[in-house]
Structures are given as structure tokens and as C-alpha cells.
């Protein structure tokens, strides 16, 4: 297992290299500029860049989940155009990186940029997802108090627990609050317990 600081630095370098190769920021700017039908909310939601996922990737490295050949199956909730799945889908430790979002427009954009696995679905229930298949579920800026009704947050955490294989990992990446504390009762009810945390400043 890698040390925390080493994982952060490795994650930072990997994401920066991908962003440069991919031209991620330019793609988003061009998409926003060229789509006259895009609403303000859609334009804000599109602002997802490889660096956004620095804490999540550092955690995956820290927990040694991306070992080459590990065949990990990752589900990203609220993935928008799925840039982190596009990064993960070519990782030698990943067999599936599935981007789930309500927005068909965002997923189509991601697919036009090379995203290989996408599903339009509601993360609250994940009715379309079978149980016990995911090694990792990632929720970034999705499990936010006030964003959904409290009952939906609890339903989503239950659905995450259902979709994860036994021993699977839910990564909650949030900004400016402590999800483990804020969602402690819901996490316990869903049968989930904290195993690791990464705290860092990163682009959001
Ligand atoms: C990550 S969330 C951003 C939430 C942000 N914290 C806010 O307050 O607006 C944005 C992404 O999640 C997606 N999303 C929102 N609700 C969703 C749901 N119930 N199921 C799946 N995706 C959802 C949106 O389409 C968008 O791509």
C-alpha cells in the first residue's frame, strides 16, 4: 500500500498528464461556447476536469485498488461527461469504468470524446444497476445536504451499498464538509463504515 502523500503526488501527476494529452479543459470550453441550447446549470455541471478527481484517485492508489490486472469495476455517480471514467477506462487495473448521470446531453458529449461505458439513470435508486457488481462507487459533489431531500440521500447510500460487492469501496468526495460525520446515521443504516480519508485542496 502506498503512503498518503506519495499517492497524492502520483495522482496529481497522472491527472495532469491525462489533462494535457486529452485537452480536457479546451474540450469543455469549446462545448460550452458552441452549444447555444445549454442552460446555466448544464454549463456549470460540465465544469468537470481531470484534476477535480485528485482526492478520489489518490485514495484509489492509496488503497492499492488500481494494481495492473486487478480488473476493477468502477461506477461513477453524477459523472456528467465522464472525464474521470475516460481516465480510468485505460488504466491497466480497471476492466469497467461506467459513467452514470441523469443528463443524456452530458453523457453523449462524453461518448463523443471517447467515453466507452455510460448509463442514463437516477443515482437515487439505481434501479437499472444490478446488485453486488461494483468494486468501487464514486460520488463527487452529489451527496450534498440540501441538494436532494434527506430521504433521497439515504436511498442513494442504500443503493450504493446494494450495487457494491461485499468489501467494495464507496468514495464520497465532497468539498467543505465532512460527509462521514454529516451522513453518519445513513451510512450506518446502509451498512457502510469509514476505512480511509484523504483531505486536500483541489480544483472544484
Ligand atoms: C455532481 S452533481 C453537482 C451537484 C452540485 N453539488 C450542486 O449543488 O449542484 C452534477 C451532476 O450530477 C448529475 N445528477 C444530479 N442528480 C442526479 C441524479 N439523481 N442521478 C444521477 N445524476 C444526477 C447532474 O446531471 C450533473 O451531471
mmCIF file of C-alpha atoms and ligand atoms in Angstrom:
data_model
loop_
_atom_site.group_PDB
_atom_site.id
_atom_site.type_symbol
_atom_site.label_atom_id
_atom_site.label_comp_id
_atom_site.label_asym_id
_atom_site.label_seq_id
_atom_site.Cartn_x
_atom_site.Cartn_y
_atom_site.Cartn_z
ATOM 1 C CA UNK A 1 0.000 0.000 0.000
ATOM 2 C CA UNK A 2 1.292 3.460 -0.929
ATOM 3 C CA UNK A 3 1.754 6.255 1.618
ATOM 4 C CA UNK A 4 -0.838 9.072 1.543
ATOM 5 C CA UNK A 5 1.472 11.897 0.432
ATOM 6 C CA UNK A 6 3.045 9.713 -2.270
ATOM 7 C CA UNK A 7 -0.394 8.751 -3.581
ATOM 8 C CA UNK A 8 -1.442 12.391 -3.799
ATOM 9 C CA UNK A 9 1.645 13.347 -5.751
ATOM 10 C CA UNK A 10 1.283 10.358 -8.071
ATOM 11 C CA UNK A 11 -2.398 11.114 -8.624
ATOM 12 C CA UNK A 12 -1.633 14.775 -9.348
ATOM 13 C CA UNK A 13 0.979 13.825 -11.956
ATOM 14 C CA UNK A 14 -1.223 11.188 -13.634
ATOM 15 C CA UNK A 15 -4.212 13.526 -13.897
ATOM 16 C CA UNK A 16 -2.119 16.432 -15.166
ATOM 17 C CA UNK A 17 -0.587 14.217 -17.868
ATOM 18 C CA UNK A 18 -4.027 12.971 -18.896
ATOM 19 C CA UNK A 19 -5.471 16.509 -18.964
ATOM 20 C CA UNK A 20 -2.710 17.652 -21.250
ATOM 21 C CA UNK A 21 -2.934 14.626 -23.567
ATOM 22 C CA UNK A 22 -6.682 14.830 -23.677
ATOM 23 C CA UNK A 23 -7.111 18.590 -23.956
ATOM 24 C CA UNK A 24 -9.879 18.240 -21.363
ATOM 25 C CA UNK A 25 -10.237 21.919 -20.448
ATOM 26 C CA UNK A 26 -10.338 23.028 -24.087
ATOM 27 C CA UNK A 27 -12.995 20.436 -24.903
ATOM 28 C CA UNK A 28 -15.270 21.758 -22.158
ATOM 29 C CA UNK A 29 -14.750 25.403 -23.085
ATOM 30 C CA UNK A 30 -15.486 24.641 -26.744
ATOM 31 C CA UNK A 31 -18.587 22.599 -25.855
ATOM 32 C CA UNK A 32 -19.997 25.390 -23.690
ATOM 33 C CA UNK A 33 -19.225 28.017 -26.331
ATOM 34 C CA UNK A 34 -20.736 26.080 -29.224
ATOM 35 C CA UNK A 35 -23.964 24.773 -27.660
ATOM 36 C CA UNK A 36 -26.500 27.581 -27.686
ATOM 37 C CA UNK A 37 -29.136 25.366 -26.069
ATOM 38 C CA UNK A 38 -27.065 24.846 -22.937
ATOM 39 C CA UNK A 39 -28.662 26.239 -19.780
ATOM 40 C CA UNK A 40 -26.668 27.819 -16.934
ATOM 41 C CA UNK A 41 -26.986 24.707 -14.740
ATOM 42 C CA UNK A 42 -25.780 22.439 -17.573
ATOM 43 C CA UNK A 43 -22.828 24.723 -18.236
ATOM 44 C CA UNK A 44 -21.837 24.670 -14.555
ATOM 45 C CA UNK A 45 -22.200 20.892 -14.367
ATOM 46 C CA UNK A 46 -19.929 20.470 -17.401
ATOM 47 C CA UNK A 47 -17.041 22.048 -15.478
ATOM 48 C CA UNK A 48 -15.520 18.696 -14.552
ATOM 49 C CA UNK A 49 -11.837 18.300 -15.273
ATOM 50 C CA UNK A 50 -9.358 15.510 -14.528
ATOM 51 C CA UNK A 51 -7.905 17.496 -11.581
ATOM 52 C CA UNK A 52 -11.369 17.573 -9.995
ATOM 53 C CA UNK A 53 -10.835 13.922 -9.065
ATOM 54 C CA UNK A 54 -7.461 14.262 -7.370
ATOM 55 C CA UNK A 55 -8.659 13.098 -3.925
ATOM 56 C CA UNK A 56 -10.566 10.132 -5.404
ATOM 57 C CA UNK A 57 -7.614 8.957 -7.469
ATOM 58 C CA UNK A 58 -5.214 9.420 -4.544
ATOM 59 C CA UNK A 59 -7.493 7.207 -2.470
ATOM 60 C CA UNK A 60 -7.697 4.534 -5.180
ATOM 61 C CA UNK A 61 -3.889 4.481 -5.325
ATOM 62 C CA UNK A 62 -3.527 4.585 -1.560
ATOM 63 C CA UNK A 63 -5.803 1.558 -1.186
ATOM 64 C CA UNK A 64 -3.884 -0.210 -3.970
ATOM 65 C CA UNK A 65 -7.089 -0.659 -5.939
ATOM 66 C CA UNK A 66 -5.554 0.010 -9.353
ATOM 67 C CA UNK A 67 -2.997 -2.774 -9.387
ATOM 68 C CA UNK A 68 -2.437 -3.865 -13.026
ATOM 69 C CA UNK A 69 -4.652 -6.828 -13.844
ATOM 70 C CA UNK A 70 -6.957 -6.242 -10.868
ATOM 71 C CA UNK A 71 -9.956 -5.922 -13.234
ATOM 72 C CA UNK A 72 -11.712 -3.338 -11.074
ATOM 73 C CA UNK A 73 -15.234 -2.284 -11.938
ATOM 74 C CA UNK A 74 -15.918 1.330 -11.115
ATOM 75 C CA UNK A 75 -19.261 3.131 -11.115
ATOM 76 C CA UNK A 76 -19.164 6.934 -11.120
ATOM 77 C CA UNK A 77 -22.426 8.577 -9.997
ATOM 78 C CA UNK A 78 -23.306 12.012 -11.354
ATOM 79 C CA UNK A 79 -20.340 11.642 -13.698
ATOM 80 C CA UNK A 80 -21.590 14.296 -16.145
ATOM 81 C CA UNK A 81 -19.433 13.914 -19.288
ATOM 82 C CA UNK A 82 -17.451 11.205 -17.533
ATOM 83 C CA UNK A 83 -13.949 12.612 -17.785
ATOM 84 C CA UNK A 84 -12.773 10.574 -14.779
ATOM 85 C CA UNK A 85 -14.167 7.392 -16.352
ATOM 86 C CA UNK A 86 -12.306 8.248 -19.562
ATOM 87 C CA UNK A 87 -9.150 8.497 -17.462
ATOM 88 C CA UNK A 88 -9.868 5.234 -15.622
ATOM 89 C CA UNK A 89 -11.042 3.173 -18.608
ATOM 90 C CA UNK A 90 -7.469 2.896 -19.918
ATOM 91 C CA UNK A 91 -5.942 2.075 -16.535
ATOM 92 C CA UNK A 92 -4.482 -1.450 -16.524
ATOM 93 C CA UNK A 93 -6.169 -2.132 -13.186
ATOM 94 C CA UNK A 94 -9.683 -1.305 -14.450
ATOM 95 C CA UNK A 95 -11.980 -3.517 -16.516
ATOM 96 C CA UNK A 96 -15.021 -1.220 -16.454
ATOM 97 C CA UNK A 97 -15.439 2.476 -15.702
ATOM 98 C CA UNK A 98 -19.152 3.235 -16.001
ATOM 99 C CA UNK A 99 -20.404 6.827 -16.005
ATOM 100 C CA UNK A 100 -23.941 7.235 -14.630
ATOM 101 C CA UNK A 101 -25.807 10.503 -14.937
ATOM 102 C CA UNK A 102 -29.311 11.868 -15.412
ATOM 103 C CA UNK A 103 -28.109 14.087 -18.245
ATOM 104 C CA UNK A 104 -28.263 12.460 -21.665
ATOM 105 C CA UNK A 105 -26.631 15.528 -23.176
ATOM 106 C CA UNK A 106 -23.584 15.272 -20.882
ATOM 107 C CA UNK A 107 -23.179 11.528 -21.450
ATOM 108 C CA UNK A 108 -23.457 11.917 -25.222
ATOM 109 C CA UNK A 109 -20.784 14.564 -25.119
ATOM 110 C CA UNK A 110 -18.581 12.231 -23.086
ATOM 111 C CA UNK A 111 -19.158 9.403 -25.582
ATOM 112 C CA UNK A 112 -18.201 11.722 -28.447
ATOM 113 C CA UNK A 113 -14.931 12.308 -26.548
ATOM 114 C CA UNK A 114 -14.246 8.576 -26.188
ATOM 115 C CA UNK A 115 -16.191 7.555 -23.071
ATOM 116 C CA UNK A 116 -16.823 3.824 -23.536
ATOM 117 C CA UNK A 117 -19.430 2.995 -20.857
ATOM 118 C CA UNK A 118 -22.320 5.281 -19.951
ATOM 119 C CA UNK A 119 -25.792 4.848 -18.467
ATOM 120 C CA UNK A 120 -28.527 7.423 -18.116
ATOM 121 C CA UNK A 121 -30.090 6.654 -14.749
ATOM 122 C CA UNK A 122 -31.108 8.147 -11.428
ATOM 123 C CA UNK A 123 -28.441 7.733 -8.755
ATOM 124 C CA UNK A 124 -31.077 7.915 -6.037
ATOM 125 C CA UNK A 125 -32.405 4.430 -6.764
ATOM 126 C CA UNK A 126 -30.035 2.981 -9.363
ATOM 127 C CA UNK A 127 -32.894 0.722 -10.439
ATOM 128 C CA UNK A 128 -31.028 -0.076 -13.662
ATOM 129 C CA UNK A 129 -27.979 -1.415 -11.801
ATOM 130 C CA UNK A 130 -27.817 -4.990 -10.624
ATOM 131 C CA UNK A 131 -26.588 -5.782 -7.131
ATOM 132 C CA UNK A 132 -23.086 -6.641 -5.955
ATOM 133 C CA UNK A 133 -21.079 -5.966 -9.120
ATOM 134 C CA UNK A 134 -19.048 -2.816 -8.399
ATOM 135 C CA UNK A 135 -15.662 -2.802 -6.695
ATOM 136 C CA UNK A 136 -15.793 0.979 -6.352
ATOM 137 C CA UNK A 137 -18.617 3.522 -6.437
ATOM 138 C CA UNK A 138 -17.646 7.184 -6.609
ATOM 139 C CA UNK A 139 -19.933 10.091 -5.757
ATOM 140 C CA UNK A 140 -18.391 13.534 -6.239
ATOM 141 C CA UNK A 141 -20.347 16.690 -5.351
ATOM 142 C CA UNK A 142 -23.504 14.617 -5.399
ATOM 143 C CA UNK A 143 -24.178 13.677 -1.788
ATOM 144 C CA UNK A 144 -24.681 17.258 -0.691
ATOM 145 C CA UNK A 145 -27.120 18.158 2.109
ATOM 146 C CA UNK A 146 -29.817 20.348 0.571
ATOM 147 C CA UNK A 147 -29.165 19.120 -2.982
ATOM 148 C CA UNK A 148 -31.578 16.238 -2.575
ATOM 149 C CA UNK A 149 -34.202 15.648 0.133
ATOM 150 C CA UNK A 150 -32.692 13.795 3.116
ATOM 151 C CA UNK A 151 -34.704 10.674 2.241
ATOM 152 C CA UNK A 152 -33.116 10.586 -1.227
ATOM 153 C CA UNK A 153 -29.612 10.861 0.222
ATOM 154 C CA UNK A 154 -30.382 7.842 2.408
ATOM 155 C CA UNK A 155 -31.855 5.953 -0.578
ATOM 156 C CA UNK A 156 -28.771 6.695 -2.646
ATOM 157 C CA UNK A 157 -26.449 5.413 0.098
ATOM 158 C CA UNK A 158 -28.571 2.253 0.364
ATOM 159 C CA UNK A 159 -28.370 1.829 -3.409
ATOM 160 C CA UNK A 160 -24.567 2.275 -3.281
ATOM 161 C CA UNK A 161 -24.326 -0.444 -0.646
ATOM 162 C CA UNK A 162 -26.506 -2.710 -2.793
ATOM 163 C CA UNK A 163 -24.516 -2.197 -6.001
ATOM 164 C CA UNK A 164 -21.145 -2.709 -4.306
ATOM 165 C CA UNK A 165 -19.740 -6.207 -3.997
ATOM 166 C CA UNK A 166 -19.035 -7.338 -0.421
ATOM 167 C CA UNK A 167 -15.942 -5.425 0.677
ATOM 168 C CA UNK A 168 -16.382 -2.867 -2.120
ATOM 169 C CA UNK A 169 -15.481 0.763 -1.587
ATOM 170 C CA UNK A 170 -17.738 3.815 -1.746
ATOM 171 C CA UNK A 171 -15.746 7.005 -2.301
ATOM 172 C CA UNK A 172 -17.571 10.162 -1.280
ATOM 173 C CA UNK A 173 -15.603 13.159 -2.499
ATOM 174 C CA UNK A 174 -17.035 16.377 -1.126
ATOM 175 C CA UNK A 175 -15.946 19.940 -0.644
ATOM 176 C CA UNK A 176 -16.042 21.919 2.585
ATOM 177 C CA UNK A 177 -17.880 19.456 4.800
ATOM 178 C CA UNK A 178 -17.257 16.080 6.341
ATOM 179 C CA UNK A 179 -19.588 13.501 4.734
ATOM 180 C CA UNK A 180 -18.605 10.762 7.200
ATOM 181 C CA UNK A 181 -19.876 12.938 10.046
ATOM 182 C CA UNK A 182 -22.845 14.525 8.262
ATOM 183 C CA UNK A 183 -24.138 11.198 6.905
ATOM 184 C CA UNK A 184 -23.085 9.038 9.862
ATOM 185 C CA UNK A 185 -26.601 7.678 10.611
ATOM 186 C CA UNK A 186 -27.384 6.977 6.930
ATOM 187 C CA UNK A 187 -24.000 5.318 6.354
ATOM 188 C CA UNK A 188 -24.516 3.086 9.377
ATOM 189 C CA UNK A 189 -28.047 2.205 8.257
ATOM 190 C CA UNK A 190 -26.675 1.279 4.817
ATOM 191 C CA UNK A 191 -24.058 -0.980 6.468
ATOM 192 C CA UNK A 192 -21.138 1.201 5.334
ATOM 193 C CA UNK A 193 -18.179 2.142 7.525
ATOM 194 C CA UNK A 194 -15.289 4.547 7.036
ATOM 195 C CA UNK A 195 -11.973 2.910 6.137
ATOM 196 C CA UNK A 196 -9.860 5.846 4.942
ATOM 197 C CA UNK A 197 -9.974 9.563 4.354
ATOM 198 C CA UNK A 198 -7.967 11.950 2.198
ATOM 199 C CA UNK A 199 -8.104 15.653 2.893
ATOM 200 C CA UNK A 200 -6.628 18.001 0.317
ATOM 201 C CA UNK A 201 -7.127 21.229 -1.553
ATOM 202 C CA UNK A 202 -8.114 20.553 -5.158
ATOM 203 C CA UNK A 203 -9.863 22.163 -8.068
ATOM 204 C CA UNK A 204 -13.671 22.019 -7.876
HETATM 205 C C1 LIG B 1 -22.159 16.216 -9.435
HETATM 206 S S1 LIG B 1 -23.695 16.990 -9.411
HETATM 207 C C2 LIG B 1 -23.411 18.614 -8.880
HETATM 208 C C3 LIG B 1 -24.148 18.870 -7.697
HETATM 209 C C4 LIG B 1 -23.646 20.136 -7.087
HETATM 210 N N1 LIG B 1 -23.095 19.813 -5.791
HETATM 211 C C5 LIG B 1 -24.750 21.115 -6.984
HETATM 212 O O1 LIG B 1 -25.017 21.542 -5.881
HETATM 213 O O2 LIG B 1 -25.315 21.455 -7.991
HETATM 214 C C6 LIG B 1 -23.907 17.338 -11.040
HETATM 215 C C7 LIG B 1 -24.076 16.130 -11.889
HETATM 216 O O3 LIG B 1 -24.894 15.178 -11.235
HETATM 217 C C8 LIG B 1 -25.941 14.823 -12.107
HETATM 218 N N2 LIG B 1 -27.080 14.443 -11.281
HETATM 219 C C9 LIG B 1 -27.831 15.214 -10.494
HETATM 220 N N3 LIG B 1 -28.795 14.496 -9.893
HETATM 221 C C10 LIG B 1 -28.625 13.217 -10.301
HETATM 222 C C11 LIG B 1 -29.291 12.002 -10.051
HETATM 223 N N4 LIG B 1 -30.350 11.939 -9.253
HETATM 224 N N5 LIG B 1 -28.847 10.892 -10.647
HETATM 225 C C12 LIG B 1 -27.785 10.923 -11.482
HETATM 226 N N6 LIG B 1 -27.112 12.047 -11.771
HETATM 227 C C13 LIG B 1 -27.531 13.178 -11.194
HETATM 228 C C14 LIG B 1 -26.176 16.055 -12.950
HETATM 229 O O4 LIG B 1 -26.779 15.731 -14.194
HETATM 230 C C15 LIG B 1 -24.773 16.568 -13.144
HETATM 231 O O5 LIG B 1 -24.116 15.984 -14.221
#
